[in-house]
Coordinates of C-alpha atoms in Angstrom, one line a residue:
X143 CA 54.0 -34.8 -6.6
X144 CA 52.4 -37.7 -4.4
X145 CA 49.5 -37.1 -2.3
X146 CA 47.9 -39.2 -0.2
X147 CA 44.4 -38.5 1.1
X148 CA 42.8 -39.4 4.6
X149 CA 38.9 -38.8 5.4
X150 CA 38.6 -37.0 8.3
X151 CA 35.8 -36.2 11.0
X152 CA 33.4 -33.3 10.2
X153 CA 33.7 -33.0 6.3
X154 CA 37.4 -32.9 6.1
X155 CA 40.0 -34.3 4.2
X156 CA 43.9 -35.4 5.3
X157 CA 46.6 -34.6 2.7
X158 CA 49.7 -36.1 3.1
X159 CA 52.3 -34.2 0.3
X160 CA 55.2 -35.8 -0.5
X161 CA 58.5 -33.3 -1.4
X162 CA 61.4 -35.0 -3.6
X163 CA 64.5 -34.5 -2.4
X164 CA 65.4 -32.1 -4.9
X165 CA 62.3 -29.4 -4.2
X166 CA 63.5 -29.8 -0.9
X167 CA 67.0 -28.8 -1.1
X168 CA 66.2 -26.0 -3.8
X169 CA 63.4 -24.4 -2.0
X170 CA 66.3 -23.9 1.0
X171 CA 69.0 -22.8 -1.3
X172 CA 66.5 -20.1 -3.0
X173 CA 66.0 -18.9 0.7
X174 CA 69.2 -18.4 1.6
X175 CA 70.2 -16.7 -1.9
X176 CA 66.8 -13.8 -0.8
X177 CA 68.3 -13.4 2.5
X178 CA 71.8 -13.3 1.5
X179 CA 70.3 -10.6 -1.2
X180 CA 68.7 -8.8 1.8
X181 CA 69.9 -9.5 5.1
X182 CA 71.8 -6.5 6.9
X183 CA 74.9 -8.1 8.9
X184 CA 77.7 -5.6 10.8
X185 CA 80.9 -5.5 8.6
X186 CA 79.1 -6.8 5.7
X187 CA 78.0 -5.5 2.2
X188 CA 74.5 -6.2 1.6
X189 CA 74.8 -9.1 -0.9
X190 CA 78.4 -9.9 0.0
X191 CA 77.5 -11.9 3.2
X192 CA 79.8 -15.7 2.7
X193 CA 76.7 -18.6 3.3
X194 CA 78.4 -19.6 6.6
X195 CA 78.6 -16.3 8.4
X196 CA 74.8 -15.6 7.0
X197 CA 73.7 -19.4 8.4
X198 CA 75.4 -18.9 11.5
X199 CA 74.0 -15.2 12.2
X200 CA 70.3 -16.3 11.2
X201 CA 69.9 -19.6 12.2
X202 CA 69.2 -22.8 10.0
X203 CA 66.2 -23.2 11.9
X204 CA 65.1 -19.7 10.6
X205 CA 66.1 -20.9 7.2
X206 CA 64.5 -23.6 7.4
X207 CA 61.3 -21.9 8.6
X208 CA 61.2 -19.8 5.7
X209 CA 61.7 -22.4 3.1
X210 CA 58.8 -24.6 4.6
X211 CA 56.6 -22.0 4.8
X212 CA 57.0 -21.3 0.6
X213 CA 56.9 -24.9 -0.2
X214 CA 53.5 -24.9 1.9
X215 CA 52.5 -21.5 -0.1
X216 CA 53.5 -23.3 -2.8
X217 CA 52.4 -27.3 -2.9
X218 CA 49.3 -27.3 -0.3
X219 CA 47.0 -25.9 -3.2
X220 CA 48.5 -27.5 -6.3
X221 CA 47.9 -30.9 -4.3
X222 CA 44.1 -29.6 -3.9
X223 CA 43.8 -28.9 -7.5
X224 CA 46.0 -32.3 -8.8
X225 CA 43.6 -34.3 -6.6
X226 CA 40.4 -32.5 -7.6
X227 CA 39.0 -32.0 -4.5
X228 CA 36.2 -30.2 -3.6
X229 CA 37.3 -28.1 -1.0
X230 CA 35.0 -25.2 0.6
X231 CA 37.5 -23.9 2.7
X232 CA 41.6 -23.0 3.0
X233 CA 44.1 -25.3 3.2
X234 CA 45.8 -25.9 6.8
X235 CA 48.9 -27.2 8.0
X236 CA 47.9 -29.7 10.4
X237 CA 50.7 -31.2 12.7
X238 CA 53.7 -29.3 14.7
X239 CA 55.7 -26.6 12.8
X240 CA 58.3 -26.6 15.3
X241 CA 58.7 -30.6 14.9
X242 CA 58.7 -30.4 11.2
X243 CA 61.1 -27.9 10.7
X244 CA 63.5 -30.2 12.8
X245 CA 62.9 -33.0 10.3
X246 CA 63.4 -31.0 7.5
X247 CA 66.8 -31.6 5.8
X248 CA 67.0 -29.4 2.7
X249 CA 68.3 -32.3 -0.1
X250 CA 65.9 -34.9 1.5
X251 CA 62.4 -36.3 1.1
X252 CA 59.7 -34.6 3.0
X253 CA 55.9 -35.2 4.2
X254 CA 54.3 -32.2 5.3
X255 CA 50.8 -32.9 6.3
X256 CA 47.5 -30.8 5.5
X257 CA 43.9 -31.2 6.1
X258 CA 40.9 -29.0 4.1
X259 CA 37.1 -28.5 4.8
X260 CA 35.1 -30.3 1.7
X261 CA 32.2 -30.7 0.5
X262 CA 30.0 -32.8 2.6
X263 CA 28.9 -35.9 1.7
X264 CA 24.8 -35.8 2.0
X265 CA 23.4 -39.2 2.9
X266 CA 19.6 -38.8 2.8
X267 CA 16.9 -41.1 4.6
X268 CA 13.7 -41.6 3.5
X269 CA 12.2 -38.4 1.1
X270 CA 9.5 -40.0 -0.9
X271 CA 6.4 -40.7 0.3
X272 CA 6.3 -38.9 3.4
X273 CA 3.6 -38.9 5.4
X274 CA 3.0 -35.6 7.7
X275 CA 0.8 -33.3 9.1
X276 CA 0.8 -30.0 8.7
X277 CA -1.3 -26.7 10.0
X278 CA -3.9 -25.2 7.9
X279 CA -4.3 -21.2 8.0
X280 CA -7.9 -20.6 7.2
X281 CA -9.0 -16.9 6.1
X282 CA -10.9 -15.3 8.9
X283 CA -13.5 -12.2 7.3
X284 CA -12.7 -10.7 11.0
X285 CA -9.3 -9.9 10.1
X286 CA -10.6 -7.5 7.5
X287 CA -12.4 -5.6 9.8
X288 CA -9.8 -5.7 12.6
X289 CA -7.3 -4.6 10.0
X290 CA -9.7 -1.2 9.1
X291 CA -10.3 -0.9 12.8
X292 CA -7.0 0.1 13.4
X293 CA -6.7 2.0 10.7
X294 CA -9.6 4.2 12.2
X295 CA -7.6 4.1 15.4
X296 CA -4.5 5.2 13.7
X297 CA -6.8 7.8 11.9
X298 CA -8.4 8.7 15.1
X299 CA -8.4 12.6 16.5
X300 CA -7.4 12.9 20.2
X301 CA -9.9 14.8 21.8
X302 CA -8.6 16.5 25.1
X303 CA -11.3 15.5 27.9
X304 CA -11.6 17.2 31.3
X305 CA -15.0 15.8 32.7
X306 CA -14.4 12.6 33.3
X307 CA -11.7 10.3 34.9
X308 CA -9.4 7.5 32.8
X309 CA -11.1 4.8 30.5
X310 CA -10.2 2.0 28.6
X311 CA -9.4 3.2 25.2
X312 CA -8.2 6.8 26.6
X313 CA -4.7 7.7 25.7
X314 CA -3.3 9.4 29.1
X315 CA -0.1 10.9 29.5
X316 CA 1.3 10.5 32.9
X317 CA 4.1 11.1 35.8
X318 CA 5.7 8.1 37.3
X319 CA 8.3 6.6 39.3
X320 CA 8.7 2.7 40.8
X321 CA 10.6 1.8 43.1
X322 CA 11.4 -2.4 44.1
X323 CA 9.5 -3.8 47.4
X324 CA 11.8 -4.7 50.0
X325 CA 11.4 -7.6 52.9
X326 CA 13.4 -5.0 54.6
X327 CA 11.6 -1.9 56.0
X328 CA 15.0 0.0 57.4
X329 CA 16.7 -0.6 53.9
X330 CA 17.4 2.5 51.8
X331 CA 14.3 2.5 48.6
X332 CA 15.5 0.7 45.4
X333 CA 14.5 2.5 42.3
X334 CA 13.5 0.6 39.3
X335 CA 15.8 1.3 36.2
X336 CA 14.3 3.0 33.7
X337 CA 11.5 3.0 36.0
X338 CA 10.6 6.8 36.2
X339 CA 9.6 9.3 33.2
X340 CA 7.4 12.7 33.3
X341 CA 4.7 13.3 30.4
X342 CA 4.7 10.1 29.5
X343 CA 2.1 8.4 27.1
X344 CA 0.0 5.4 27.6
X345 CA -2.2 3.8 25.4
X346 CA -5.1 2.6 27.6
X347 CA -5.5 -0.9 26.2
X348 CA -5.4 -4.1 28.3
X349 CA -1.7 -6.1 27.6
X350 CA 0.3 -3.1 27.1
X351 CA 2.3 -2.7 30.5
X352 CA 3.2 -5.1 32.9
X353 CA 0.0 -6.3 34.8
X354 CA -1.9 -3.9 36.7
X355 CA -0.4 -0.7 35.6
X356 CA -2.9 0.3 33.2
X357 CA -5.8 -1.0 35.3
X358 CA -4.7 1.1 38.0
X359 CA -4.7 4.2 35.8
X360 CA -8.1 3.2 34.4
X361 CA -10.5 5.6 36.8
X362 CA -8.3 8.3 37.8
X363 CA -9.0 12.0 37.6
X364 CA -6.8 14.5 36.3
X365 CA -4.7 15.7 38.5
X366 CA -4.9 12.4 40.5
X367 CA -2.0 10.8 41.9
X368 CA -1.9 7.2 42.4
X369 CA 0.2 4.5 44.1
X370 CA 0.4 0.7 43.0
X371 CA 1.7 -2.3 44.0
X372 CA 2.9 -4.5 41.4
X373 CA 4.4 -7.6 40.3
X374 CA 6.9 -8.2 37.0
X375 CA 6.6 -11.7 35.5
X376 CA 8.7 -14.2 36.4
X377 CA 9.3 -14.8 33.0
X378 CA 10.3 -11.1 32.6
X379 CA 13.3 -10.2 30.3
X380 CA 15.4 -9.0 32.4
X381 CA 16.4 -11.6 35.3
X382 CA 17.1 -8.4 37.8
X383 CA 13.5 -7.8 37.7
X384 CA 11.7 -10.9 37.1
X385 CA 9.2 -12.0 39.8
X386 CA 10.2 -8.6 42.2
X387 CA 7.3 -6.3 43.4
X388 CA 7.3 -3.0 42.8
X389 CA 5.9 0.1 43.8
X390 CA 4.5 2.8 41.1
X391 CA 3.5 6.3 42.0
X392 CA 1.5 7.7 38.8
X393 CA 0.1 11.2 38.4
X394 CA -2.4 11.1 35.7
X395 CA -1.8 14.9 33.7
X396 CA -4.1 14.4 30.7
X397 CA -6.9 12.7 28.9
X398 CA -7.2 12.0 25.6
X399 CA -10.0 10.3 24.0
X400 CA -10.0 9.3 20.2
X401 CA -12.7 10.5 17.7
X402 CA -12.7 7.6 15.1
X403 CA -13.5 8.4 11.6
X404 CA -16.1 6.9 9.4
X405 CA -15.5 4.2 7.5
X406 CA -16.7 5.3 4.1
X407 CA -15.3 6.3 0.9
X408 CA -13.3 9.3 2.1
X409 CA -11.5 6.9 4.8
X410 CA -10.4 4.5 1.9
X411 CA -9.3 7.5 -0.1
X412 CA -7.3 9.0 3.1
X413 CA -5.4 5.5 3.5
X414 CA -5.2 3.6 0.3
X415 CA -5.1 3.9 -3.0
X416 CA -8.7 2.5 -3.4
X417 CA -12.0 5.3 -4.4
X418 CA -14.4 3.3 -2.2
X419 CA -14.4 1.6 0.7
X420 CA -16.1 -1.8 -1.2
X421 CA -12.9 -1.7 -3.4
X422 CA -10.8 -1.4 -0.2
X423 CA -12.2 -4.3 1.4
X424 CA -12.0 -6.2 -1.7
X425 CA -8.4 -5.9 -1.9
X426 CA -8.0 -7.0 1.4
X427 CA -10.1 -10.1 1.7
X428 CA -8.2 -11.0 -1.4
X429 CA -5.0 -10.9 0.3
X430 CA -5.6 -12.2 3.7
X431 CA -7.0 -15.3 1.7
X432 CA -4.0 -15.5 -0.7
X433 CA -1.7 -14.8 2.3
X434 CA -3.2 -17.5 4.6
X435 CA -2.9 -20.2 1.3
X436 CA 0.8 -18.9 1.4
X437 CA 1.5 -19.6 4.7
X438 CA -0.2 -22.7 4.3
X439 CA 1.8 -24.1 1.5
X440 CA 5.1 -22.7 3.9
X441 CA 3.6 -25.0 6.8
X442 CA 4.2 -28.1 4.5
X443 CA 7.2 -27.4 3.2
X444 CA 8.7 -26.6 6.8
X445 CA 7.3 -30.6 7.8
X446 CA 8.5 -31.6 4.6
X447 CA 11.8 -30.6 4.9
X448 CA 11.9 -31.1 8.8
X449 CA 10.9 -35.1 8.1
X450 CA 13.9 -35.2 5.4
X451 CA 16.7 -33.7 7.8
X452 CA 15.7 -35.7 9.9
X453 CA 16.1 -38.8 8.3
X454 CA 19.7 -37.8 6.5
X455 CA 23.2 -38.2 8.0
X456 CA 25.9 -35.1 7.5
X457 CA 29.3 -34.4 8.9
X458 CA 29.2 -30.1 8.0
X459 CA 32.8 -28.4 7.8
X460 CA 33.6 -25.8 9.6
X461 CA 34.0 -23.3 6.9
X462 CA 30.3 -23.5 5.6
X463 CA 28.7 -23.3 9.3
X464 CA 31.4 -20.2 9.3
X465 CA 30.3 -19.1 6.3
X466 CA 26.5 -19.2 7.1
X467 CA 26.3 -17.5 10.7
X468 CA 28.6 -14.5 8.9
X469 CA 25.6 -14.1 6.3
X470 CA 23.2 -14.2 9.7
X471 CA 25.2 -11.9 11.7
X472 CA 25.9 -9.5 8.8
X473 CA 21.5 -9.5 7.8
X474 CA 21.2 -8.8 11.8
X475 CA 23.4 -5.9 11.5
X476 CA 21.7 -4.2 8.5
X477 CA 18.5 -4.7 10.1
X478 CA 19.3 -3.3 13.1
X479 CA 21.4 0.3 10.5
X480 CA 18.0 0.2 8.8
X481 CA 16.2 0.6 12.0
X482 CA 18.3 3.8 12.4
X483 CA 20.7 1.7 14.7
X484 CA 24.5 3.0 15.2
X485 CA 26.0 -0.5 14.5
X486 CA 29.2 0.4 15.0
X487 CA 28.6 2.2 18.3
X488 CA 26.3 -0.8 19.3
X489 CA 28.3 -4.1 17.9
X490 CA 31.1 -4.6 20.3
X491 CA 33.2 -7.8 20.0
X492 CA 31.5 -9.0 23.2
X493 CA 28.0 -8.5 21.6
X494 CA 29.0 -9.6 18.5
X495 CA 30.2 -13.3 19.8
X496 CA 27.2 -13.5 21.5
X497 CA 25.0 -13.1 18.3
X498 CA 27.6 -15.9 16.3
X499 CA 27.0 -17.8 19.1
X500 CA 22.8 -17.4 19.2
X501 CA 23.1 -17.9 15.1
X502 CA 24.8 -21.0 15.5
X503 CA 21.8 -23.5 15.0
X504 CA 20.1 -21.4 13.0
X505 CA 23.1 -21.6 10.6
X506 CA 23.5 -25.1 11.1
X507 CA 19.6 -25.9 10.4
X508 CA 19.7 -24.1 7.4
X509 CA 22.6 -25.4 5.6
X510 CA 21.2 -29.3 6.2
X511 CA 17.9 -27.9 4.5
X512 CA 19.9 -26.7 1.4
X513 CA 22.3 -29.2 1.0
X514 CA 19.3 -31.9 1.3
X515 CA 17.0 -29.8 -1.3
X516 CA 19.9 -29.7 -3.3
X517 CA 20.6 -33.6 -3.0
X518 CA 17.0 -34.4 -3.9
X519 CA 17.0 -32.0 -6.9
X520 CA 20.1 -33.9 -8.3
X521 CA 19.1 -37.4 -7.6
X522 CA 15.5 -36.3 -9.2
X523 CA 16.8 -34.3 -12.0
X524 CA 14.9 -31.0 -11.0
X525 CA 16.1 -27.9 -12.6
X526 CA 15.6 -24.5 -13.2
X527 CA 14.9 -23.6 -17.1
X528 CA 17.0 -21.0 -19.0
X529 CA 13.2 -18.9 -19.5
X530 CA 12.5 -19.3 -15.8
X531 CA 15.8 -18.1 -14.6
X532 CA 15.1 -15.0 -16.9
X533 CA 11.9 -14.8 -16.5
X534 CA 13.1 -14.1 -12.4
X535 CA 15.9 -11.7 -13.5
X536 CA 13.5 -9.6 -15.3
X537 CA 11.1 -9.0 -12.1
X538 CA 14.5 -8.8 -9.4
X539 CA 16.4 -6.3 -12.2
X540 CA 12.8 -4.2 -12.2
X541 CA 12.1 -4.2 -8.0
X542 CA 15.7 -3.6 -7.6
X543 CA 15.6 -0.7 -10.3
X544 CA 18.2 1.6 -9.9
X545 CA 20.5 0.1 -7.5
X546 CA 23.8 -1.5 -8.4
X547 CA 23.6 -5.3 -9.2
X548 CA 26.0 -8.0 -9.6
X549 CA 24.4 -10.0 -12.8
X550 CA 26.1 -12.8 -11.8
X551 CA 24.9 -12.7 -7.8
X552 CA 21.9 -11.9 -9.2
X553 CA 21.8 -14.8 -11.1
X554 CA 23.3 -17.2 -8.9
X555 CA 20.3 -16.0 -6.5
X556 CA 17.6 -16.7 -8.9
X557 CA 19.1 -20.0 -10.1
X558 CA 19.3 -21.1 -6.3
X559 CA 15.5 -20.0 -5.2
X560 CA 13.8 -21.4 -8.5
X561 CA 15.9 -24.7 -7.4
X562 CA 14.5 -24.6 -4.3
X563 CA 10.8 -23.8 -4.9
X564 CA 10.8 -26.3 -7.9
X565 CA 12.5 -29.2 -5.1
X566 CA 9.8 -28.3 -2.2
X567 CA 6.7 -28.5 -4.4
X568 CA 8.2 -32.3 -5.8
X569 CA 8.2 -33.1 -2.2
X570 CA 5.1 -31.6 -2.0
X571 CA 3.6 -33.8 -5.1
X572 CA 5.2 -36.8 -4.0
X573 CA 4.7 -37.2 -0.2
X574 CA 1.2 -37.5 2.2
X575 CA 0.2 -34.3 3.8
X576 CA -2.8 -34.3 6.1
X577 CA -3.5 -30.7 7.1
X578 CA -4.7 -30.4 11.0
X579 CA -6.3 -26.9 12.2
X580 CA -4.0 -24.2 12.8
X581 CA -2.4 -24.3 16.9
X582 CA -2.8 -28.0 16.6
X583 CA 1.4 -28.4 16.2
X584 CA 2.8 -25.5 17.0
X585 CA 1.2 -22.0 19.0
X586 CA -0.6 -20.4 16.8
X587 CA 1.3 -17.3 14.7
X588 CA 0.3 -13.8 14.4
X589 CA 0.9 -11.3 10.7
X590 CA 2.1 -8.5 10.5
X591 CA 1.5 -5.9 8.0
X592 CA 3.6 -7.2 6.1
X593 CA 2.5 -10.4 5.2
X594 CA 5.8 -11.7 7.2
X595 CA 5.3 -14.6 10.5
X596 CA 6.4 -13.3 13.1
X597 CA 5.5 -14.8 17.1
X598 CA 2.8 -12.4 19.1
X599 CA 5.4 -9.8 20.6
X600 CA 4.1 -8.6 23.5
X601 CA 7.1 -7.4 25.3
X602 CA 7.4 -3.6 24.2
X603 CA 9.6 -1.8 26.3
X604 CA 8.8 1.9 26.6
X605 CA 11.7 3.6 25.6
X606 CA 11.1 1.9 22.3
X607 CA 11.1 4.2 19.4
X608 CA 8.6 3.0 16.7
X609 CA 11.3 2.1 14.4
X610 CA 11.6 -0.8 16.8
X611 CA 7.8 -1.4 18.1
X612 CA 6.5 -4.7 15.9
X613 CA 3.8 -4.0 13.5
X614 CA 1.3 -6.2 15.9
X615 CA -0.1 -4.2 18.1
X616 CA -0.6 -0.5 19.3
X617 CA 3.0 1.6 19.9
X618 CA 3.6 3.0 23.0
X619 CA 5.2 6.5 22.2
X620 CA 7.3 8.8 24.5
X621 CA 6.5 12.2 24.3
X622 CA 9.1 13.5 26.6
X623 CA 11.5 12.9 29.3
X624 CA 11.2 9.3 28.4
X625 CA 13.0 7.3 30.7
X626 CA 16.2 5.8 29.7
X627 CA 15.6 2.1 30.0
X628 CA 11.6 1.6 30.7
X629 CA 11.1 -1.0 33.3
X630 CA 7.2 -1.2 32.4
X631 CA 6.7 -3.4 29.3
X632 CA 3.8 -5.1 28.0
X633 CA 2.4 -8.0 29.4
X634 CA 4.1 -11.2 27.8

């Protein structure tokens, strides 16, 4: 079989496969023998149809549709595996069937023309001796104590108070309803959506409605109702409200005020693992400093490997981009199941090609980081050892404990990451990195309790369960008659 191969725009290859004269003529005859076999015509026996009478009832143009589609089934992969090419995606016709199946004689030569995703071909700039800047992450001591002050907060006994109006700190639970300003005093009153709830509660704390909402509630007696004339951000979420005034009637029902616990031994006992309080602070400065070196190191790297993509040239196919916003879209999804999230219910098609489309660049960022990590390992000769890989396995196989692993995922996995880590700290070694102060490049990033980055998320939205509140900040809880949609999130 003779194929002839074409480069093509965005990682592909052209196939041009060449059918002899007699493939071509026995691929048709073998068609018309199955049909003949199988083909149900009036005042015939099944299998006693005569060629012409079958022909003439079916068509030679269905014949010959058949017979091109198993010689594609057929020949399009053995030409990808004669001309050992390193294809990442299916094999595609590429032309037009309905032209091709008019040039097809059965008994003559034939060209049918494919195209396949590959491999791309990484061309890399400049990767050695870099020279960039990067932020440092300094341990602060006052992260320690702001960690075990809200540990005393989350500790903290609500104390019902009566004499007194609403302070800063208090946790209040309130009636109220908003309702849009109009230019218009004879139009009929808008109500906010999601702008009204009974019983609600509100933590007391500056940044966590809209601005002005929890001022205004701050000096009010019980029993007090309250109107207030707002303003969402222009930069609110949603577009309907953004920049709009709005009117808030609040009835202030109860006071709470927290009674914070000591911070001694018994505290550490209560919420760690730790018999003192010296042990439990220990722990702690020792991993805010390990975690700030951590996200130090993952500041260089991200230059790094910025600076090398973007000094390389590479076409991606298709399939891989494909490939790489399912993996995306599919990690969204078990986030959101994990989060106690009806996916199914939630995901339609509509919201679905909205979140492809949203993990687009992400997907396309992060393959030209792993194909050019992958390049530099090959052209360096970095590798993961045979103990290293195990030595991996050993600690995934015993944090994964109990749950059923694919060894050879597994080990593709490990292989892949040691790769990685071993390729970013040669870049590391061998470029110039001058570390700056942290906010210098980028705004500066807040942790959350789990050691992950994540941007300072200030835009709660009340009806917010705290499955979904982020781990920065105080939750705002519904007790009840929540409303459905809460129009009074946190300042951004």
């Amino acid at each position: 079989m003779k194929v002839t191969q074409e480069k093509l725009p965005d990682s592909q290859v052209g196939l041009d496969i060449e059918i002899s004269s007699e493939v071509s003529k026995s691929a048709y005859e073998k068609v018309v023998r199955q049909y003949a076999q199988t083909a149900n015509i009036p005042g015939f026996r099944r299998g006693k149809v005569p060629r012409t009478v079958l022909i003439q009832r079916l068509g030679v143009n269905r014949i010959k549709a058949a017979a091109l589609d198993s010689l594609m089934q057929d020949h399009l992969p053995k030409a990808i595996e004669q001309e050992d090419i390193p294809a990442v995606g299916e094999i595609e016709f590429r032309g037009n069937i309905d032209e091709l199946i008019e040039q097809y004689q059965p008994g003559e030569p034939l060209v049918i023309r494919a195209k396949v995703d590959v491999e791309p071909e990484v061309q890399l700039g400049q990767y050695q001796d870099l020279k960039v800047q990067a932020e440092e992450v300094k341990y602060d001591p006052a992260q320690v104590d702001e960690m075990l002050k809200q540990e005393q907060v989350k500790q903290a006994t609500l104390i019902p108070v009566e004499d007194r109006g609403a302070q800063e700190g208090d946790v209040v639970f309130v009636d109220f309803a908003g309702q849009f300003v109009s230019d218009d005093p004879e139009a009929e009153p808008e109500e906010v959506p999601g702008g009204a709830a009974e019983n609600f509660r509100v933590e007391l704390e500056p940044g966590q409605f809209i601005p002005g909402f929890t001022e205004g509630i701050v000096g009010m007696e019980l029993g007090e109702t309250k109107k207030l004339e707002l303003q969402f951000p222009e930069d609110y979420s949603s577009e309907e409200m953004a920049g709009r005034g709005v009117k808030f009637s609040i009835t202030l029902n109860e006071i709470k005020e927290r009674e914070l616990p000591e911070l001694d031994d018994e505290f550490a006992e209560e919420i760690s693992e730790f018999k003192t309080i010296a042990e439990l602070r220990e722990f702690l400065e020792k991993d805010y400093q390990e975690k700030a070196e951590t996200r130090t190191t993952d500041n260089k790297h991200t230059v790094l490997l910025q600076a090398v993509v973007e000094a390389m040239t590479l076409e991606l196919p298709e399939t891989m981009i494909r490939q790489e916003i399912d993996q995306i879209v599919t990690q969204q999804a078990i986030q959101l199941s994990e989060m106690g999230i009806d996916v199914k219910r939630m995901l339609s098609p509509e919201i679905i090609s909205g979140m492809r489309a949203e993990a687009k660049p992400k997907a396309v960022e992060r393959l030209k980081q792993s194909l050019a990590l992958k390049e530099i390992a090959r052209r360096e000769n970095i590798a993961a050892e045979e103990s290293e890989i195990q030595e991996e396995e050993a600690k995934a196989l015993k944090m994964l404990e109990g749950q059923a692993i694919d060894p050879q995922r597994l080990r593709s996995y490990v292989t892949e990451d040691l790769l990685k880590k071993k390729t970013l700290t040669w870049l590391e070694d061998n470029s110039t990195i001058e570390l700056v102060p942290e906010g210098t490049l980028t705004p500066i990033k807040s942790e959350d309790e789990a050691g992950e980055l994540v941007e300072p998320n200030l835009d709660l939205d009340a009806e917010k369960d705290e499955s979904t509140q982020p781990l920065t900040g105080e939750t705002v809880e519904p007790e009840t008659d929540q409303p459905s949609s809460s129009a009074v999130p946190e300042e951004e």
